[in-house]
PDB file of C-alpha atoms and ligand atoms in Angstrom:
ATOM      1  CA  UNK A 610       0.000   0.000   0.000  1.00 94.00           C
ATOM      2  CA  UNK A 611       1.254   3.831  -0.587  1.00 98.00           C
ATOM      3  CA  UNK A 612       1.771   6.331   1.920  1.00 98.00           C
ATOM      4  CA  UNK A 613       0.361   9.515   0.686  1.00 98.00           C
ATOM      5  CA  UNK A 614       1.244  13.018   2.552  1.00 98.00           C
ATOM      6  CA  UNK A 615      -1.590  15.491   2.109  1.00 98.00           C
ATOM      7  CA  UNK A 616      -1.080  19.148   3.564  1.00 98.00           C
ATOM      8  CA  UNK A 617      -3.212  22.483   3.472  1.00 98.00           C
ATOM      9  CA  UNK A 618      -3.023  25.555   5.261  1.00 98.00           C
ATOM     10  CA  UNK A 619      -6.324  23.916   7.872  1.00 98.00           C
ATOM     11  CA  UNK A 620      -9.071  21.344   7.378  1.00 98.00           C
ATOM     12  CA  UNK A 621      -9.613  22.963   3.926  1.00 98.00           C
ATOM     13  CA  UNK A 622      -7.508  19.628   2.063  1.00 98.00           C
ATOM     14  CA  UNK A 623      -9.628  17.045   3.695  1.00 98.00           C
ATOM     15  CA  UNK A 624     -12.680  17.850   0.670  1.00 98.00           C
ATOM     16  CA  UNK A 625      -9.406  16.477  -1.314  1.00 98.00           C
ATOM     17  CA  UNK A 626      -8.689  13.175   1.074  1.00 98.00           C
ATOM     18  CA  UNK A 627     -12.554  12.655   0.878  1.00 97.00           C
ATOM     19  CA  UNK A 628     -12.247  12.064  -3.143  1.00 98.00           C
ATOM     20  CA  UNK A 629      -9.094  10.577  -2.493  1.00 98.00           C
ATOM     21  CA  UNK A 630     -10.630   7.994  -0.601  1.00 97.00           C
ATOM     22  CA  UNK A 631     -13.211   6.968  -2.867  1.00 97.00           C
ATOM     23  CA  UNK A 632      -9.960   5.666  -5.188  1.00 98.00           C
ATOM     24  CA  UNK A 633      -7.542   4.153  -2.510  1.00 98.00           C
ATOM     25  CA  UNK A 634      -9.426   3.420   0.331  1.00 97.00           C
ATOM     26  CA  UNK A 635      -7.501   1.021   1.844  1.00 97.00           C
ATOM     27  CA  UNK A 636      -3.781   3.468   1.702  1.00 98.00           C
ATOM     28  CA  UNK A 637      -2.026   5.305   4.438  1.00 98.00           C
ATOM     29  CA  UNK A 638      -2.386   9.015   5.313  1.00 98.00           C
ATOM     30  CA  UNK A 639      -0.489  11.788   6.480  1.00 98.00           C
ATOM     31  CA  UNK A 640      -2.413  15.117   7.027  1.00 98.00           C
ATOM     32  CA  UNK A 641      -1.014  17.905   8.313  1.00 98.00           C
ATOM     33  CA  UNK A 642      -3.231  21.142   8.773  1.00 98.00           C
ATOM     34  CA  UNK A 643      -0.951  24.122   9.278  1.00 98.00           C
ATOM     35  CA  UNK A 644      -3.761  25.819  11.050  1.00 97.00           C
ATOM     36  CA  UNK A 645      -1.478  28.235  13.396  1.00 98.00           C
ATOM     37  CA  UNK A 646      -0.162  29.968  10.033  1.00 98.00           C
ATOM     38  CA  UNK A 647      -3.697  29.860   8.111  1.00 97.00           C
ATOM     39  CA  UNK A 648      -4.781  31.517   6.314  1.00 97.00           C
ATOM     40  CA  UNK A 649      -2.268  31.455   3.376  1.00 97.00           C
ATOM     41  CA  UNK A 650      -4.598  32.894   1.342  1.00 93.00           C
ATOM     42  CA  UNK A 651      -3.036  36.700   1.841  1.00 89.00           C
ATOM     43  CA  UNK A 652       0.860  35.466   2.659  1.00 96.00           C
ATOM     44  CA  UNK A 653       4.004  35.497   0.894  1.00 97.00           C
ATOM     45  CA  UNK A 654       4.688  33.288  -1.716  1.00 96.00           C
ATOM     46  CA  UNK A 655       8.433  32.687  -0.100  1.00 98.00           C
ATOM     47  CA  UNK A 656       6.518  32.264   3.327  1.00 98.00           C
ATOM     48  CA  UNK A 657       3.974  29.541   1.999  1.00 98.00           C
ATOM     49  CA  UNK A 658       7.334  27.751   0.496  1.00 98.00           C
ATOM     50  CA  UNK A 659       9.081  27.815   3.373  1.00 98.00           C
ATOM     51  CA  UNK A 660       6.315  25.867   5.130  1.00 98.00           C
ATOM     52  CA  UNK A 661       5.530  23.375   2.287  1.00 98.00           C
ATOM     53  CA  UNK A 662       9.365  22.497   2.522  1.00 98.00           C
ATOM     54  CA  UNK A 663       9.447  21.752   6.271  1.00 98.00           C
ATOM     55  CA  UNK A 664       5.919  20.076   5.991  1.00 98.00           C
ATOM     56  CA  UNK A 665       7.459  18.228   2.960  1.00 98.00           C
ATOM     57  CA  UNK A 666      10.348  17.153   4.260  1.00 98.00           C
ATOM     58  CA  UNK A 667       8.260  15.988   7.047  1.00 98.00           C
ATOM     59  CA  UNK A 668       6.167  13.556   5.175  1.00 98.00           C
ATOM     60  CA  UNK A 669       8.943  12.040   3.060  1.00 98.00           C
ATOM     61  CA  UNK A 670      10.767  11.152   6.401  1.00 98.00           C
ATOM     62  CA  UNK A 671       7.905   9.462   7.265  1.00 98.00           C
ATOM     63  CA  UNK A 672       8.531   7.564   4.394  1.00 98.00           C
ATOM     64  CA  UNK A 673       5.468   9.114   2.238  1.00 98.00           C
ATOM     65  CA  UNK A 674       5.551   7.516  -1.582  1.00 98.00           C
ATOM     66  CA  UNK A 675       3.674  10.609  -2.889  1.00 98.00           C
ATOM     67  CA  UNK A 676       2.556  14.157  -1.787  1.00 98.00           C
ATOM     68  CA  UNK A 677      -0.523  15.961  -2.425  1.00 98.00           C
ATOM     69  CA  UNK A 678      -0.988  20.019  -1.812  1.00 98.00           C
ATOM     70  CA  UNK A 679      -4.824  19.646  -0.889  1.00 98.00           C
ATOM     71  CA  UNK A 680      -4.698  23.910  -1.037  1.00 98.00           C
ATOM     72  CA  UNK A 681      -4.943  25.861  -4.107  1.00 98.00           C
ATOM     73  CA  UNK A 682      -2.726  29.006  -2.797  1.00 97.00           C
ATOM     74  CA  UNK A 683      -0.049  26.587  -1.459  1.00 98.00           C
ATOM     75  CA  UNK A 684       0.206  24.764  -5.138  1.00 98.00           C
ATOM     76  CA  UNK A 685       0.320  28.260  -6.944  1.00 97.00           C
ATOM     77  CA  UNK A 686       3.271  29.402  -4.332  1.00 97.00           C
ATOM     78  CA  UNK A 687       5.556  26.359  -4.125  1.00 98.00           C
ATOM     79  CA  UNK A 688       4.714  23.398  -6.197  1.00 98.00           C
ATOM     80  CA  UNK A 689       7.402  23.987  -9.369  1.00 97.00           C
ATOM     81  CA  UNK A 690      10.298  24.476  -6.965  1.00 98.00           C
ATOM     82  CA  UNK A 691       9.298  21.485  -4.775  1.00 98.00           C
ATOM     83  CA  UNK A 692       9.041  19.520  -7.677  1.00 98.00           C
ATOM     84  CA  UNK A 693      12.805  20.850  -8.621  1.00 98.00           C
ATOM     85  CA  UNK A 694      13.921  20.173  -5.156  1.00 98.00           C
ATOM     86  CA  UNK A 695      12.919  17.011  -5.151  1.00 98.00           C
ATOM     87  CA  UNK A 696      12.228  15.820  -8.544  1.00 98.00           C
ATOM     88  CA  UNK A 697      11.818  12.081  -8.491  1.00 97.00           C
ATOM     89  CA  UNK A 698       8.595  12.767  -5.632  1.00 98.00           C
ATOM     90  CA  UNK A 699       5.398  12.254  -6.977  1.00 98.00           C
ATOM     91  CA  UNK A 700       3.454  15.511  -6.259  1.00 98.00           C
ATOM     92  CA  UNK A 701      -0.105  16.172  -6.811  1.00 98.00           C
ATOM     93  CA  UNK A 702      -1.513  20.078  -6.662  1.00 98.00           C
ATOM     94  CA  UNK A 703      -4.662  21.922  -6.432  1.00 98.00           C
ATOM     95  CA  UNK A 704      -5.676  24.552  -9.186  1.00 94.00           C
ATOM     96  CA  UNK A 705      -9.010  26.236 -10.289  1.00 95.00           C
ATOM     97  CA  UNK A 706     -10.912  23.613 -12.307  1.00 96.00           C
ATOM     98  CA  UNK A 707     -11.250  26.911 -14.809  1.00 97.00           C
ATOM     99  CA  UNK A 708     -10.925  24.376 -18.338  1.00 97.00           C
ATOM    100  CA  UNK A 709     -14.146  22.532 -17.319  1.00 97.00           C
ATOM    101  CA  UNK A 710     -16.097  25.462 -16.538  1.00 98.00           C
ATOM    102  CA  UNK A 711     -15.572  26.892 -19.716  1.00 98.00           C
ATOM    103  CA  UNK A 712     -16.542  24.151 -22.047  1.00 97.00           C
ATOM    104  CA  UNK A 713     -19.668  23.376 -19.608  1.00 96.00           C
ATOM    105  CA  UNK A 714     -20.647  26.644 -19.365  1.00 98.00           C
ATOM    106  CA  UNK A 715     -24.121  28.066 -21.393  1.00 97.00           C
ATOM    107  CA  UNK A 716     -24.416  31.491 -19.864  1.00 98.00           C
ATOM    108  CA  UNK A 717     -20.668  32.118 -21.315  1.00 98.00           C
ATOM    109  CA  UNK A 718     -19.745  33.787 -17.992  1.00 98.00           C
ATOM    110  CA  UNK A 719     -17.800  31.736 -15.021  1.00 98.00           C
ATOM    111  CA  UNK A 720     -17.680  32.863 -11.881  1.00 98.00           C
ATOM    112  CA  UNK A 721     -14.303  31.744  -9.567  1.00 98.00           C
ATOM    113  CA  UNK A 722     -13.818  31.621  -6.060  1.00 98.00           C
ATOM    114  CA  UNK A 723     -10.892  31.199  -4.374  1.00 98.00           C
ATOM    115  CA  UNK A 724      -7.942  32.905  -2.448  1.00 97.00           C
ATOM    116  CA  UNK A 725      -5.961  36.349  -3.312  1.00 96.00           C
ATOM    117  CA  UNK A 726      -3.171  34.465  -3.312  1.00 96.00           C
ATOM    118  CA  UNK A 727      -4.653  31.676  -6.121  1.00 97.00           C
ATOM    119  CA  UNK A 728      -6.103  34.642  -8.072  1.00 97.00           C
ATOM    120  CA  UNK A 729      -2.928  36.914  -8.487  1.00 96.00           C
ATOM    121  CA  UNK A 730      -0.575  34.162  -9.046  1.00 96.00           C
ATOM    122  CA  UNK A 731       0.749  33.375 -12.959  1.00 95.00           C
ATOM    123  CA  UNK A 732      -0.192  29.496 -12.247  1.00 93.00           C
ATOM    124  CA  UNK A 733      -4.105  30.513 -12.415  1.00 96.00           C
ATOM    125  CA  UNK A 734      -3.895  33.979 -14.864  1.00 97.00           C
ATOM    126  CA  UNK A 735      -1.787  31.481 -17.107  1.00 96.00           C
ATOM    127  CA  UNK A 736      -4.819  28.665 -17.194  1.00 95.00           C
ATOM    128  CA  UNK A 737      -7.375  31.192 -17.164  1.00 97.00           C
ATOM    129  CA  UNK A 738      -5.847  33.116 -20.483  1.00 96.00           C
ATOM    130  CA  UNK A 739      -5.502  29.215 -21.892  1.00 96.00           C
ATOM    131  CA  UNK A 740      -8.767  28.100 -21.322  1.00 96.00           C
ATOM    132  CA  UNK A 741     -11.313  30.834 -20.462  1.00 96.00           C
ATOM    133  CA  UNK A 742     -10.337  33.643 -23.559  1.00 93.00           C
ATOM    134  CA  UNK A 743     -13.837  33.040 -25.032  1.00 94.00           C
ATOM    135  CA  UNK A 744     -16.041  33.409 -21.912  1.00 98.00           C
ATOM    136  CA  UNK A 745     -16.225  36.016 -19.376  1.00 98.00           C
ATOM    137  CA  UNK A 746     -14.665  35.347 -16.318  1.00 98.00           C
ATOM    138  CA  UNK A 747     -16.067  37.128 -13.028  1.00 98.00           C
ATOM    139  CA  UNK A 748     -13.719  36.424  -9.506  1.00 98.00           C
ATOM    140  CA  UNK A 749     -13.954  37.238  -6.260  1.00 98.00           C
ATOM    141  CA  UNK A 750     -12.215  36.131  -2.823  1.00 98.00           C
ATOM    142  CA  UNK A 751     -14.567  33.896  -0.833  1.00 98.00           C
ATOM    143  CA  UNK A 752     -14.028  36.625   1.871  1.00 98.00           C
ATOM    144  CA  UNK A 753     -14.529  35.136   5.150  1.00 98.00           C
ATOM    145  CA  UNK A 754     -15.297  31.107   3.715  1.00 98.00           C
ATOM    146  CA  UNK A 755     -12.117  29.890   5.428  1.00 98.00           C
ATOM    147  CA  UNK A 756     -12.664  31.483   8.623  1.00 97.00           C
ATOM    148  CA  UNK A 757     -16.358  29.862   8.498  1.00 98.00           C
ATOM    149  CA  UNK A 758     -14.810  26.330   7.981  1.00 98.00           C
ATOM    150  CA  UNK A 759     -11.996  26.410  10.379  1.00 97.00           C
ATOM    151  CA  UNK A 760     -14.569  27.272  13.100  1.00 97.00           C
ATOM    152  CA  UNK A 761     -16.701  24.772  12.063  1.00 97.00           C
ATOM    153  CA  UNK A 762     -19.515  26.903  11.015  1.00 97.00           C
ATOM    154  CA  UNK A 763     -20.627  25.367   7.907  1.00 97.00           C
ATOM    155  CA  UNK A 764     -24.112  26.633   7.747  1.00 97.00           C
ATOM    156  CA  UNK A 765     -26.655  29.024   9.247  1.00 97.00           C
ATOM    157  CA  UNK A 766     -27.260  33.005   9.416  1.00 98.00           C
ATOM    158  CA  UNK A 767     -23.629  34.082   9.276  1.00 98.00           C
ATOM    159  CA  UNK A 768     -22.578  31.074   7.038  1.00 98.00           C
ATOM    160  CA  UNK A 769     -25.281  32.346   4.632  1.00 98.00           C
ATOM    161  CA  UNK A 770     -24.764  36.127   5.163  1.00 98.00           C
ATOM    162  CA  UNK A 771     -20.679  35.307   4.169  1.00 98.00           C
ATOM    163  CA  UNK A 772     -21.370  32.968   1.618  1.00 98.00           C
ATOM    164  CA  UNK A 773     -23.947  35.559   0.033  1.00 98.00           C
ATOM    165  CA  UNK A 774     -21.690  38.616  -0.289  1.00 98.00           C
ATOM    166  CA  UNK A 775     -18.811  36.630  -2.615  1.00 98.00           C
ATOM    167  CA  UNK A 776     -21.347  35.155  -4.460  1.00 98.00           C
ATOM    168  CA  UNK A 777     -23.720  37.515  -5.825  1.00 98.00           C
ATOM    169  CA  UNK A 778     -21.525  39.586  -7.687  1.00 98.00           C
ATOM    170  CA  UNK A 779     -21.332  36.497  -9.956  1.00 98.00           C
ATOM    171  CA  UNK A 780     -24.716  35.633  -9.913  1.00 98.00           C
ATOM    172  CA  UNK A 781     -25.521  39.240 -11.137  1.00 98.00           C
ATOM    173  CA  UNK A 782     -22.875  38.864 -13.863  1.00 98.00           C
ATOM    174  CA  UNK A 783     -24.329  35.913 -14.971  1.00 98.00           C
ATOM    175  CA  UNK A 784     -22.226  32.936 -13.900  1.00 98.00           C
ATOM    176  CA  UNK A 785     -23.963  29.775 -14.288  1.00 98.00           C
ATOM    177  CA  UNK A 786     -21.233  27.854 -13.365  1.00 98.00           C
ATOM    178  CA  UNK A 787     -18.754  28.617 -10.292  1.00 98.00           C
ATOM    179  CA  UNK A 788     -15.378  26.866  -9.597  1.00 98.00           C
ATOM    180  CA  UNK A 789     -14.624  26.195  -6.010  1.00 98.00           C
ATOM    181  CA  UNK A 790     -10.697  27.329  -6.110  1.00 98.00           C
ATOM    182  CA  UNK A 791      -9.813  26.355  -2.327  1.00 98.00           C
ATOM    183  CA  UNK A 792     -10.374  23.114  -0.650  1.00 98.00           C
ATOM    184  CA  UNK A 793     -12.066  24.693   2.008  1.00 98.00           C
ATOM    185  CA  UNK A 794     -15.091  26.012  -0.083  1.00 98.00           C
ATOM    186  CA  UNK A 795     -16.695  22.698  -0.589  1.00 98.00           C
ATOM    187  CA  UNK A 796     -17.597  22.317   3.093  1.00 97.00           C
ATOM    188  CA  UNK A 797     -19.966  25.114   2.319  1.00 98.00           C
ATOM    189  CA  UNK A 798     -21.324  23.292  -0.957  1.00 98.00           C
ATOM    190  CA  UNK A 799     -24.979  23.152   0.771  1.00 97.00           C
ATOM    191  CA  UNK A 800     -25.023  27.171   1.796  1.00 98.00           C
ATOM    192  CA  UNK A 801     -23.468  27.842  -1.866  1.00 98.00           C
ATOM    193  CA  UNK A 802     -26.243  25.880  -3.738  1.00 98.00           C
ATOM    194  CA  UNK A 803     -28.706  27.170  -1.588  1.00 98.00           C
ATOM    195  CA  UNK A 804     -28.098  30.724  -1.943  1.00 98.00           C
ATOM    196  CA  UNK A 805     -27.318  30.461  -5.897  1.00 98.00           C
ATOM    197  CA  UNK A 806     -30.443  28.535  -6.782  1.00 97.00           C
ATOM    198  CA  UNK A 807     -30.761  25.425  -8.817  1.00 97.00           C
ATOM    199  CA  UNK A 808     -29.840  27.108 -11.892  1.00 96.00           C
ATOM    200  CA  UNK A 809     -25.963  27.465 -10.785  1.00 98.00           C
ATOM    201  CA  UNK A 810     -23.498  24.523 -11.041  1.00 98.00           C
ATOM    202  CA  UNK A 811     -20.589  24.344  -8.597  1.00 98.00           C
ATOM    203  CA  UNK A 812     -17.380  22.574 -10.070  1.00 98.00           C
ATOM    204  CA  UNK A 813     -14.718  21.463  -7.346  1.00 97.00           C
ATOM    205  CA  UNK A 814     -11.107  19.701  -8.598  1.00 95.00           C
ATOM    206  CA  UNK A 815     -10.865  17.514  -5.900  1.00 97.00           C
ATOM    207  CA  UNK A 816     -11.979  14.686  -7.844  1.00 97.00           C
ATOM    208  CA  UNK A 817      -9.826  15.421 -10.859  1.00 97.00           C
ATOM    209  CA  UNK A 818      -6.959  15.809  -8.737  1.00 98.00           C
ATOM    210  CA  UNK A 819      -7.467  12.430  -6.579  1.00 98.00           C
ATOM    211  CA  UNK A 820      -7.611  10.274 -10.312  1.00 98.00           C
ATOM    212  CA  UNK A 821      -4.527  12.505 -10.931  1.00 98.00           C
ATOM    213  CA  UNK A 822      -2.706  10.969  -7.754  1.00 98.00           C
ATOM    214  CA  UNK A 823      -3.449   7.167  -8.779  1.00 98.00           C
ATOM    215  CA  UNK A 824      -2.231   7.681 -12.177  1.00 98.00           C
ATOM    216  CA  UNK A 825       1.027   8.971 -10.825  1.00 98.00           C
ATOM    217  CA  UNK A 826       1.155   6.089  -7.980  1.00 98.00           C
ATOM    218  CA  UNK A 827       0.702   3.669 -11.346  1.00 98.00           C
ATOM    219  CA  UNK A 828       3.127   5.748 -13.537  1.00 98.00           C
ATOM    220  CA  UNK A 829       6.094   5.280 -10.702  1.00 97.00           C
ATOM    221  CA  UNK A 830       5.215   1.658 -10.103  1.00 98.00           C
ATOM    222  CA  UNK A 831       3.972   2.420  -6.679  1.00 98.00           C
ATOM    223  CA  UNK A 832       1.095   0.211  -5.443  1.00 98.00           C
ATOM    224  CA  UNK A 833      -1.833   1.026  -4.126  1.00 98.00           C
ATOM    225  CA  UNK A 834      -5.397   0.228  -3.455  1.00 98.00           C
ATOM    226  CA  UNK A 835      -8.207   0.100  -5.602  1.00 97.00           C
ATOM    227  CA  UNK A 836     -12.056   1.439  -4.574  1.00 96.00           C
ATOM    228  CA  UNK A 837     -13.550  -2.319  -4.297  1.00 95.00           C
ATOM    229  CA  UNK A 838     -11.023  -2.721  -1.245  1.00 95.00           C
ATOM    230  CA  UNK A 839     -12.510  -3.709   1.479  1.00 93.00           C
ATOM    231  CA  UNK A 840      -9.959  -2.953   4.008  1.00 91.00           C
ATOM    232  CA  UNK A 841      -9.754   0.674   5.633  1.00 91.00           C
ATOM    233  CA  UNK A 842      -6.733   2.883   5.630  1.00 92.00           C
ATOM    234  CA  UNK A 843      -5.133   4.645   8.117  1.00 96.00           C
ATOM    235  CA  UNK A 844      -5.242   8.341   8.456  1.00 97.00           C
ATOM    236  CA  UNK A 845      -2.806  10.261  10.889  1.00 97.00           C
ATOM    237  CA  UNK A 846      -4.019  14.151  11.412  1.00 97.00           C
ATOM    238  CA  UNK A 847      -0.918  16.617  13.123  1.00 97.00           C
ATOM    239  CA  UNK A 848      -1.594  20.349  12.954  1.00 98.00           C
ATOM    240  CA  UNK A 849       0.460  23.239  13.529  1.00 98.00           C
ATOM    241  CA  UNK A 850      -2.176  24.269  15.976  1.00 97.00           C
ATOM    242  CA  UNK A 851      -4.961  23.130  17.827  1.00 94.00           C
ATOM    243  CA  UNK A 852      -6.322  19.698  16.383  1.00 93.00           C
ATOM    244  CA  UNK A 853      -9.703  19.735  16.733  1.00 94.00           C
ATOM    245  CA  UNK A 854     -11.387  20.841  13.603  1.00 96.00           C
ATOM    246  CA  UNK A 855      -9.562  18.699  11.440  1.00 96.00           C
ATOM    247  CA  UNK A 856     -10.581  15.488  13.537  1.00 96.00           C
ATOM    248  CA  UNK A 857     -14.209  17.025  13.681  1.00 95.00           C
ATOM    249  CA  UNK A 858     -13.941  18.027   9.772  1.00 96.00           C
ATOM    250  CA  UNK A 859     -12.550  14.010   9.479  1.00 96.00           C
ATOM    251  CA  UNK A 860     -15.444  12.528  11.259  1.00 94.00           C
ATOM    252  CA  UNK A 861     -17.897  14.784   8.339  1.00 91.00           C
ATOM    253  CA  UNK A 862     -16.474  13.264   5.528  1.00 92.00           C
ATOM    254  CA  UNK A 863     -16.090   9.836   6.927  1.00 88.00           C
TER     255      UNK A 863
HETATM  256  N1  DGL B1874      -7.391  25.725   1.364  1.00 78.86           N
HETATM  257  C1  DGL B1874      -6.581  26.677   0.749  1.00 78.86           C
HETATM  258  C2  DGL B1874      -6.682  26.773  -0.736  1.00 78.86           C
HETATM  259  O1  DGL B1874      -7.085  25.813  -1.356  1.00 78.86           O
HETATM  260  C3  DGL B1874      -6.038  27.853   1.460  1.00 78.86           C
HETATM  261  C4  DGL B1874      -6.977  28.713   2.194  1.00 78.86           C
HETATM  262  C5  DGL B1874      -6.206  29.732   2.994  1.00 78.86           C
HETATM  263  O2  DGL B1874      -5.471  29.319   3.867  1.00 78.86           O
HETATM  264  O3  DGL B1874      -6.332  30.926   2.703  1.00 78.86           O
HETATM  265  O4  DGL B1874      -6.346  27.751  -1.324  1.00 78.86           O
END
């Protein structure tokens, strides 16, 4: 069986383990939330970096086969040089499912959500010039969504209120479909749909990314499980900080 380290800024990366899951169910995880430095969404690029190396480094002493950034701003900030530092590491980022959303969409305006970070960096404005130059593209910070998630308010009045303020200005541009670009948006899925109506589809990369991390287990010969497994994995949760919502935010996608 693999070992697979999986790290976000919080409890935002386990919407990614959750997909994961479905495909190697029966495979060892590392998570580590970095929840005393999170948000990332507004730091430095060098300062994000600096913690995926340690965090990293971490995981492949603990003798992790592959590593997955579960967190959109950390994979814009640090994936190409961690993939130079170490290049024969299987590693597995998050990035604005922006491609889909513009061959799905039928309003011909896509609305993304993510961080500041995500938004300025060349990663995304490179994929969104690629794939999005025919459509309109409207984006906005989910201002606030982290915050929501890493105190475990996923719905109700202020949920709702928060949720509403990022995502009307795309509704009232016309965005019929949104892309979820951090992994801690999706644990707000229900508030988003509710507020945007039936009309509005929500597309999240976590399950592109988790059929990206089996084809690179296969492509390096490292085995793995397969979804009829039978047998549960283990999961391991450390944090930077205070453990509790990612063992909470564990227990919700179990
Ligand atoms: N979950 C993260 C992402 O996908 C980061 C959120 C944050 O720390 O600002 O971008």
């Amino acid at each position: 069986m693999a070992t697979i380290g999986i790290m976000d800024s919080g409890s935002g990366g386990l919407s990614v383990l959750k997909e994961i899951l479905r495909l190697l169910p029966a495979d060892k995880f590392l998570y580590y939330s970095d929840n005393a430095n999170c948000p990332y969404g507004e730091k430095s690029s060098e300062f994000i970096l600096g913690r995926c190396r340690e965090i990293v480094g971490d995981f492949l002493a603990q003798g992790a086969d592959a590593i997955v950034l579960a967190c959109n701003t950390a994979t814009a900030a640090a994936i190409a040089e961690l993939r130079k530092e170490w290049p024969s590491v299987p590693f597995i980022g998050m990035e604005p499912a922006v491609k889909p959303a513009a061959l799905g969409t039928r309003s011909g305006v896509i609305g993304v959500l993510a961080t500041a970070g995500t938004l300025h960096a060349s990663k995304y404005l490179d994929t969104r010039d690629t794939y999005a130059g025919d459509v309109k593209v409207v984006e906005r910070v989910g201002r606030g969504f982290v915050e929501l998630v890493e105190s475990l308010q996923l719905d109700g009045p202020l949920a709702e209120a928060t949720v509403r303020e990022s995502l009307e200005p795309l509704l009232r541009a016309g965005a019929d479909t949104v892309v979820l670009g951090c992994t801690h948006y999706p644990f707000l899925l229900p508030v988003l749909e509710r507020v945007a109506g039936p009309a509005v589809r929500f597309i999240d990369p976590a399950p592109a990314a988790a059929r990206q991390l089996v084809r690179l287990l296969d492509s390096h010969g490292i085995p793995h499980s397969s979804p009829s497994d039978p047998a549960r994995g283990d999961i391991t949760i450390k944090s930077s900080g205070q453990s509790e919502t990612a063992r909470r935010l564990l227990s919700v996608i179990l």
